[in-house]
CSV table of C-alpha atoms and ligand atoms in Angstrom, one decimal:
chain,number,residue,atom,x,y,z
A,261,MET,CA,133.0,114.7,105.1
A,262,LYS,CA,129.9,113.3,106.0
A,263,THR,CA,129.4,113.8,109.9
A,264,TYR,CA,126.6,112.5,112.1
A,265,PRO,CA,126.1,111.6,115.3
A,266,ASP,CA,126.5,107.9,116.7
A,267,ARG,CA,123.1,106.0,117.1
A,268,GLN,CA,123.6,106.4,121.0
A,269,SER,CA,123.7,110.0,120.5
A,270,ALA,CA,121.0,110.2,118.0
A,271,ILE,CA,118.9,108.3,120.0
A,272,THR,CA,119.5,110.6,123.1
A,273,LEU,CA,118.9,113.8,121.3
A,274,LEU,CA,115.6,112.2,119.7
A,275,LYS,CA,114.3,111.3,123.2
A,276,LYS,CA,115.2,114.8,124.6
A,277,TYR,CA,113.3,116.5,122.1
A,278,ASN,CA,110.4,113.7,121.3
A,279,THR,CA,108.4,112.2,124.2
A,280,ASP,CA,105.1,111.2,122.3
A,281,PRO,CA,105.7,107.4,121.4
A,282,PHE,CA,103.9,107.8,118.3
A,283,HIS,CA,107.0,110.4,117.0
A,284,ILE,CA,109.5,107.9,118.5
A,285,GLN,CA,107.6,105.1,116.6
A,286,HIS,CA,107.5,107.2,113.5
A,287,ALA,CA,111.4,108.0,113.7
A,288,LEU,CA,112.5,104.3,114.4
A,289,THR,CA,110.2,103.1,111.4
A,290,VAL,CA,111.6,105.9,108.9
A,291,SER,CA,115.2,105.2,110.1
A,292,GLU,CA,114.8,101.3,109.5
A,293,VAL,CA,113.0,102.2,105.9
A,294,MET,CA,115.9,104.7,105.0
A,295,ARG,CA,118.2,101.8,105.6
A,296,TRP,CA,116.6,99.3,103.7
A,297,PHE,CA,116.4,101.7,100.5
A,298,ALA,CA,120.3,102.5,100.8
A,299,LYS,CA,121.1,98.8,100.6
A,300,ASP,CA,118.5,98.3,98.0
A,301,LEU,CA,119.4,101.3,95.7
A,302,GLY,CA,123.4,100.6,96.0
A,303,TYR,CA,124.3,103.0,99.0
A,304,GLU,CA,125.2,100.1,101.5
A,305,GLU,CA,128.6,102.3,102.6
A,306,GLU,CA,125.9,105.0,103.5
A,307,GLU,CA,123.6,102.6,105.4
A,308,GLU,CA,124.2,104.5,108.7
A,309,PHE,CA,123.8,107.8,107.3
A,310,TRP,CA,120.8,107.2,105.4
A,311,ALA,CA,119.2,105.5,108.7
A,312,THR,CA,120.3,108.8,111.1
A,313,VAL,CA,118.9,111.2,109.0
A,314,GLY,CA,115.5,109.2,109.0
A,315,LEU,CA,116.1,108.9,112.9
A,316,LEU,CA,116.2,112.7,113.3
A,317,HIS,CA,114.4,114.0,110.2
A,318,ASP,CA,111.3,115.3,112.6
A,319,VAL,CA,113.4,115.9,115.7
A,320,ASP,CA,112.0,119.5,116.0
A,321,PHE,CA,108.5,118.3,115.3
A,322,GLY,CA,107.7,117.5,119.2
A,323,GLN,CA,108.2,120.7,120.5
A,324,TYR,CA,107.7,123.1,117.4
A,325,PRO,CA,105.0,121.4,115.3
A,326,GLU,CA,104.2,124.9,114.0
A,327,GLU,CA,107.6,125.9,113.4
A,328,HIS,CA,108.6,122.3,112.1
A,329,LEU,CA,112.0,122.7,110.5
A,330,GLN,CA,112.8,125.6,111.8
A,331,TRP,CA,114.6,124.4,114.7
A,332,ALA,CA,116.0,121.5,113.6
A,333,PRO,CA,119.7,122.9,112.3
A,334,LYS,CA,120.1,124.4,116.0
A,335,ILE,CA,118.8,121.1,117.5
A,336,LEU,CA,121.1,119.0,114.8
A,337,ALA,CA,124.2,121.4,115.9
A,338,GLU,CA,124.2,119.9,119.3
A,339,VAL,CA,125.2,116.6,117.9
A,340,ASP,CA,127.6,118.2,115.4
A,341,ALA,CA,125.6,117.3,112.6
A,342,SER,CA,127.3,118.2,109.0
A,343,ASP,CA,125.9,120.5,106.6
A,344,GLU,CA,125.0,117.7,104.5
A,345,PHE,CA,122.9,116.1,107.3
A,346,VAL,CA,120.9,119.1,107.9
A,347,ARG,CA,120.2,119.9,104.5
A,348,ALA,CA,118.9,116.5,104.0
A,349,VAL,CA,116.5,116.7,106.7
A,350,VAL,CA,115.5,120.3,106.5
A,351,SER,CA,114.9,119.2,102.5
A,352,HIS,CA,112.1,116.8,103.5
A,353,GLY,CA,109.8,119.6,103.9
A,354,TYR,CA,110.2,121.2,100.5
A,355,GLY,CA,107.2,123.1,99.6
A,356,ILE,CA,105.2,122.5,102.8
A,357,CYS,CA,107.5,124.2,105.5
A,358,SER,CA,110.7,124.4,103.7
A,359,ASP,CA,112.4,125.9,100.4
A,360,VAL,CA,115.5,123.5,100.1
A,361,GLU,CA,115.0,121.0,97.5
A,362,PRO,CA,115.5,117.4,97.8
A,363,VAL,CA,118.6,116.7,95.3
A,364,HIS,CA,120.4,113.7,96.7
A,365,GLU,CA,118.4,110.3,96.0
A,366,MET,CA,118.8,109.9,99.6
A,367,GLU,CA,116.6,113.1,100.4
A,368,LYS,CA,114.2,112.1,97.7
A,369,VAL,CA,113.6,108.7,99.4
A,370,LEU,CA,113.3,110.5,102.8
A,371,PHE,CA,110.5,113.0,101.4
A,372,ALA,CA,108.5,110.1,99.4
A,373,THR,CA,108.8,107.6,102.3
A,374,ASP,CA,107.9,110.2,105.3
A,375,GLU,CA,104.4,110.4,104.4
A,376,LEU,CA,104.0,107.0,102.8
A,377,THR,CA,105.3,104.5,105.9
A,378,GLY,CA,102.3,106.2,108.1
A,379,LEU,CA,99.9,105.3,105.5
A,380,ILE,CA,101.2,101.8,105.3
A,381,ALA,CA,101.4,101.7,109.3
A,382,SER,CA,97.9,102.8,109.4
A,383,ALA,CA,96.9,100.2,106.7
A,384,ALA,CA,98.6,97.5,109.0
A,385,LEU,CA,96.7,98.6,112.2
A,386,VAL,CA,93.2,98.1,110.7
A,387,ARG,CA,93.9,94.3,109.5
A,388,PRO,CA,93.1,91.4,111.5
A,389,SER,CA,97.0,90.5,111.8
A,390,LYS,CA,98.0,94.2,112.7
A,391,SER,CA,100.9,93.8,110.5
A,392,CYS,CA,101.9,94.7,107.0
A,393,GLN,CA,103.4,91.1,106.3
A,394,ASP,CA,100.2,90.0,104.4
A,395,MET,CA,99.3,93.1,102.9
A,396,GLU,CA,99.2,93.2,99.4
A,397,TYR,CA,99.8,96.2,96.9
A,398,LYS,CA,96.2,96.0,95.6
A,399,SER,CA,94.8,96.6,99.2
A,400,LEU,CA,97.4,99.7,99.7
A,401,ASN,CA,96.4,101.1,96.6
A,402,LYS,CA,92.7,101.3,97.6
A,403,LYS,CA,93.6,102.8,101.1
A,404,PHE,CA,95.7,105.3,98.9
A,405,LYS,CA,92.4,106.3,96.9
A,406,THR,CA,90.3,106.6,99.6
A,407,ARG,CA,91.1,109.7,100.9
A,408,SER,CA,89.1,109.6,104.0
A,409,PHE,CA,90.9,106.6,105.4
A,410,ALA,CA,93.9,108.2,107.2
A,411,ALA,CA,93.4,111.5,106.1
A,412,GLY,CA,96.2,113.0,107.7
A,413,CYS,CA,98.7,111.3,105.1
A,414,ASP,CA,98.8,113.5,102.4
A,415,ARG,CA,98.4,111.8,98.9
A,416,ASP,CA,99.7,114.8,96.9
A,417,ILE,CA,102.9,114.8,98.8
A,418,ILE,CA,103.2,111.0,98.3
A,419,GLN,CA,102.7,111.6,94.4
A,420,ARG,CA,105.3,114.2,94.4
A,421,GLY,CA,107.6,112.1,96.3
A,422,ALA,CA,107.4,109.3,93.5
A,423,ASP,CA,107.6,112.1,90.8
A,424,GLN,CA,111.0,113.4,92.2
A,425,LEU,CA,112.5,110.2,92.4
A,426,GLY,CA,111.3,109.4,88.9
A,427,TRP,CA,109.1,106.3,89.9
A,428,THR,CA,105.7,105.5,89.3
A,429,LEU,CA,103.4,105.8,92.6
A,430,GLN,CA,103.0,102.0,92.1
A,431,GLU,CA,106.9,101.4,92.0
A,432,LEU,CA,107.0,103.7,95.3
A,433,MET,CA,104.3,101.9,97.0
A,434,GLN,CA,105.8,98.4,96.1
A,435,LYS,CA,109.1,99.0,97.4
A,436,THR,CA,107.9,100.9,100.5
A,437,LEU,CA,105.6,98.2,101.3
A,438,GLU,CA,108.5,95.6,100.7
A,439,ALA,CA,111.0,97.8,103.2
A,440,MET,CA,108.3,97.8,105.8
A,441,LYS,CA,107.8,93.9,105.5
A,442,ALA,CA,111.4,93.4,105.7
A,443,THR,CA,111.8,95.9,109.0
A,444,GLU,CA,108.7,95.4,111.0
A,445,GLU,CA,110.2,93.2,113.4
A,446,THR,CA,113.3,94.9,114.0
A,447,ILE,CA,111.2,98.3,114.4
A,448,ALA,CA,109.0,96.6,116.6
A,449,GLU,CA,111.8,95.4,118.9
A,450,GLN,CA,113.3,98.9,118.9
A,451,VAL,CA,109.9,100.6,119.6
A,452,LYS,CA,109.6,97.9,123.1
A,453,ALA,CA,113.3,98.9,124.2
A,454,LEU,CA,112.4,102.7,123.7
A,455,VAL,CA,108.9,103.5,124.1
B,665,FE2,FE1,108.4,112.5,109.5
Protein backbone atom coordinates (compact mmCIF):
# COMPACT_ATOMS: atom_id res chain seq x y z
CA MET A 1 0.00 0.00 0.00
CA LYS A 2 1.43 3.34 -1.02
CA THR A 3 0.93 5.75 1.83
CA TYR A 4 2.17 9.25 1.46
CA PRO A 5 1.23 12.66 2.82
CA ASP A 6 -1.47 14.74 1.15
CA ARG A 7 -0.29 17.85 -0.63
CA GLN A 8 -0.84 20.21 2.29
CA SER A 9 1.00 18.01 4.80
CA ALA A 10 3.85 17.56 2.34
CA ILE A 11 4.15 21.34 1.82
CA THR A 12 4.04 21.92 5.59
CA LEU A 13 6.82 19.37 6.11
CA LEU A 14 8.88 20.86 3.28
CA LYS A 15 8.62 24.34 4.78
CA LYS A 16 9.33 23.11 8.31
CA TYR A 17 12.75 21.81 7.24
CA ASN A 18 13.58 24.17 4.35
CA THR A 19 13.66 27.93 4.55
CA ASP A 20 15.92 28.68 1.58
CA PRO A 21 13.74 29.87 -1.35
CA PHE A 22 16.11 28.11 -3.77
CA HIS A 23 15.45 24.75 -2.08
CA ILE A 24 11.71 25.29 -2.12
CA GLN A 25 11.78 26.25 -5.79
CA HIS A 26 13.87 23.15 -6.57
CA ALA A 27 11.41 20.93 -4.66
CA LEU A 28 8.42 22.38 -6.54
CA THR A 29 10.23 22.01 -9.86
CA VAL A 30 11.18 18.37 -9.35
CA SER A 31 7.64 17.67 -8.11
CA GLU A 32 5.93 19.04 -11.21
CA VAL A 33 8.48 17.45 -13.55
CA MET A 34 7.89 14.10 -11.81
CA ARG A 35 4.13 14.57 -12.26
CA TRP A 36 4.69 15.24 -15.97
CA PHE A 37 6.81 12.10 -16.35
CA ALA A 38 4.24 9.96 -14.49
CA LYS A 39 1.66 10.92 -17.10
CA ASP A 40 4.09 10.69 -20.00
CA LEU A 41 5.28 7.20 -19.06
CA GLY A 42 1.83 5.74 -18.42
CA TYR A 43 1.67 5.99 -14.63
CA GLU A 44 -1.29 8.42 -14.54
CA GLU A 45 -2.85 6.73 -11.52
CA GLU A 46 0.39 7.26 -9.56
CA GLU A 47 0.79 10.90 -10.58
CA GLU A 48 0.29 12.29 -7.06
CA PHE A 49 2.69 9.75 -5.57
CA TRP A 50 5.42 10.70 -8.06
CA ALA A 51 4.79 14.40 -7.47
CA THR A 52 4.96 14.03 -3.68
CA VAL A 53 8.19 12.04 -3.80
CA GLY A 54 9.58 14.84 -5.98
CA LEU A 55 8.41 17.47 -3.54
CA LEU A 56 10.09 15.84 -0.53
CA HIS A 57 13.13 14.18 -2.13
CA ASP A 58 15.57 16.67 -0.56
CA VAL A 59 13.59 17.28 2.63
CA ASP A 60 16.60 16.83 4.93
CA PHE A 61 19.06 18.79 2.78
CA GLY A 62 18.29 22.23 4.19
CA GLN A 63 19.21 21.30 7.76
CA TYR A 64 21.61 18.44 7.19
CA PRO A 65 23.52 19.09 3.94
CA GLU A 66 26.50 17.09 5.19
CA GLU A 67 24.33 14.13 6.15
CA HIS A 68 21.94 14.31 3.21
CA LEU A 69 19.46 11.40 3.09
CA GLN A 70 20.51 10.08 6.48
CA TRP A 71 17.77 12.12 8.16
CA ALA A 72 15.11 11.75 5.48
CA PRO A 73 13.59 8.49 6.86
CA LYS A 74 13.14 10.03 10.31
CA ILE A 75 11.65 13.26 8.93
CA LEU A 76 9.34 11.39 6.52
CA ALA A 77 8.06 9.27 9.43
CA GLU A 78 6.44 12.46 10.75
CA VAL A 79 3.94 12.21 7.90
CA ASP A 80 3.69 8.39 7.95
CA ALA A 81 5.33 7.98 4.56
CA SER A 82 5.47 4.31 3.52
CA ASP A 83 8.67 2.31 3.13
CA GLU A 84 8.20 2.57 -0.63
CA PHE A 85 8.10 6.35 -0.41
CA VAL A 86 11.18 6.53 1.82
CA ARG A 87 13.05 4.07 -0.41
CA ALA A 88 12.34 6.20 -3.47
CA VAL A 89 13.62 9.35 -1.75
CA VAL A 90 16.78 7.68 -0.47
CA SER A 91 17.55 6.04 -3.84
CA HIS A 92 18.06 9.39 -5.54
CA GLY A 93 21.43 9.67 -3.85
CA TYR A 94 22.61 6.27 -5.07
CA GLY A 95 26.39 6.14 -5.36
CA ILE A 96 26.68 9.64 -3.90
CA CYS A 97 25.32 9.56 -0.37
CA SER A 98 23.17 6.44 -0.42
CA ASP A 99 23.62 2.78 -1.31
CA VAL A 100 19.96 2.22 -2.21
CA GLU A 101 19.80 1.60 -5.94
CA PRO A 102 16.96 3.07 -8.01
CA VAL A 103 14.89 0.14 -9.26
CA HIS A 104 11.39 1.42 -10.03
CA GLU A 105 11.07 3.61 -13.11
CA MET A 106 9.90 6.43 -10.84
CA GLU A 107 13.10 6.20 -8.82
CA LYS A 108 15.19 6.28 -11.98
CA VAL A 109 13.34 9.34 -13.29
CA LEU A 110 13.89 11.10 -9.95
CA PHE A 111 17.59 10.31 -10.01
CA ALA A 112 17.99 11.55 -13.60
CA THR A 113 15.87 14.69 -13.43
CA ASP A 114 17.01 15.98 -10.02
CA GLU A 115 20.32 17.16 -11.42
CA LEU A 116 19.15 17.90 -14.98
CA THR A 117 16.30 20.21 -13.94
CA GLY A 118 18.95 22.26 -12.13
CA LEU A 119 20.99 22.58 -15.32
CA ILE A 120 17.92 23.55 -17.37
CA ALA A 121 16.85 26.12 -14.78
CA SER A 122 20.34 27.65 -14.81
CA ALA A 123 20.37 27.68 -18.63
CA ALA A 124 16.97 29.42 -18.66
CA LEU A 125 18.21 32.14 -16.29
CA VAL A 126 20.92 33.31 -18.68
CA ARG A 127 18.52 33.62 -21.63
CA PRO A 128 17.02 37.04 -22.45
CA SER A 129 13.57 35.51 -21.93
CA LYS A 130 14.65 34.06 -18.53
CA SER A 131 12.54 31.11 -19.58
CA CYS A 132 13.01 27.65 -21.04
CA GLN A 133 10.11 28.10 -23.48
CA ASP A 134 12.39 29.21 -26.31
CA MET A 135 15.26 26.88 -25.42
CA GLU A 136 16.14 24.16 -27.87
CA TYR A 137 17.84 20.87 -27.23
CA LYS A 138 20.92 21.99 -29.17
CA SER A 139 21.49 24.94 -26.88
CA LEU A 140 20.90 22.80 -23.78
CA ASN A 141 23.37 20.23 -25.03
CA LYS A 142 25.94 22.98 -25.51
CA LYS A 143 25.45 24.05 -21.90
CA PHE A 144 25.75 20.41 -20.83
CA LYS A 145 29.10 20.12 -22.59
CA THR A 146 30.39 23.40 -21.17
CA ARG A 147 31.31 22.00 -17.80
CA SER A 148 32.24 25.40 -16.40
CA PHE A 149 28.59 26.45 -16.86
CA ALA A 150 26.52 25.65 -13.75
CA ALA A 151 29.51 23.64 -12.58
CA GLY A 152 27.56 22.40 -9.56
CA CYS A 153 25.35 20.29 -11.83
CA ASP A 154 27.20 17.01 -12.07
CA ARG A 155 27.18 15.87 -15.71
CA ASP A 156 28.29 12.37 -14.78
CA ILE A 157 25.22 11.95 -12.57
CA ILE A 158 22.98 13.09 -15.44
CA GLN A 159 24.66 10.60 -17.77
CA ARG A 160 24.28 7.86 -15.17
CA GLY A 161 20.62 8.81 -14.84
CA ALA A 162 20.09 8.33 -18.57
CA ASP A 163 21.96 5.00 -18.50
CA GLN A 164 19.86 3.72 -15.60
CA LEU A 165 16.69 4.50 -17.55
CA GLY A 166 18.09 2.88 -20.68
CA TRP A 167 17.65 6.19 -22.50
CA THR A 168 20.22 8.10 -24.50
CA LEU A 169 21.41 11.35 -22.99
CA GLN A 170 19.67 13.16 -25.84
CA GLU A 171 16.35 11.44 -25.06
CA LEU A 172 16.64 12.35 -21.39
CA MET A 173 17.48 15.97 -22.16
CA GLN A 174 14.71 16.37 -24.75
CA LYS A 175 12.07 14.83 -22.51
CA THR A 176 13.11 16.79 -19.43
CA LEU A 177 13.22 20.02 -21.42
CA GLU A 178 9.71 19.26 -22.67
CA ALA A 179 8.60 18.62 -19.08
CA MET A 180 10.14 21.91 -17.88
CA LYS A 181 8.42 23.83 -20.70
CA ALA A 182 5.06 22.26 -19.90
CA THR A 183 5.31 22.93 -16.16
CA GLU A 184 7.15 26.28 -16.06
CA GLU A 185 4.05 28.40 -15.53
CA THR A 186 2.57 26.13 -12.86
CA ILE A 187 5.88 26.07 -10.99
CA ALA A 188 6.18 29.87 -11.15
CA GLU A 189 2.68 30.23 -9.66
CA GLN A 190 3.47 27.76 -6.88
CA VAL A 191 6.78 29.49 -6.09
CA LYS A 192 4.97 32.83 -5.87
CA ALA A 193 2.49 31.39 -3.41
CA LEU A 194 5.10 29.73 -1.20
CA VAL A 195 8.32 31.75 -1.27
FE1 LIG B 1 17.23 17.54 -5.51
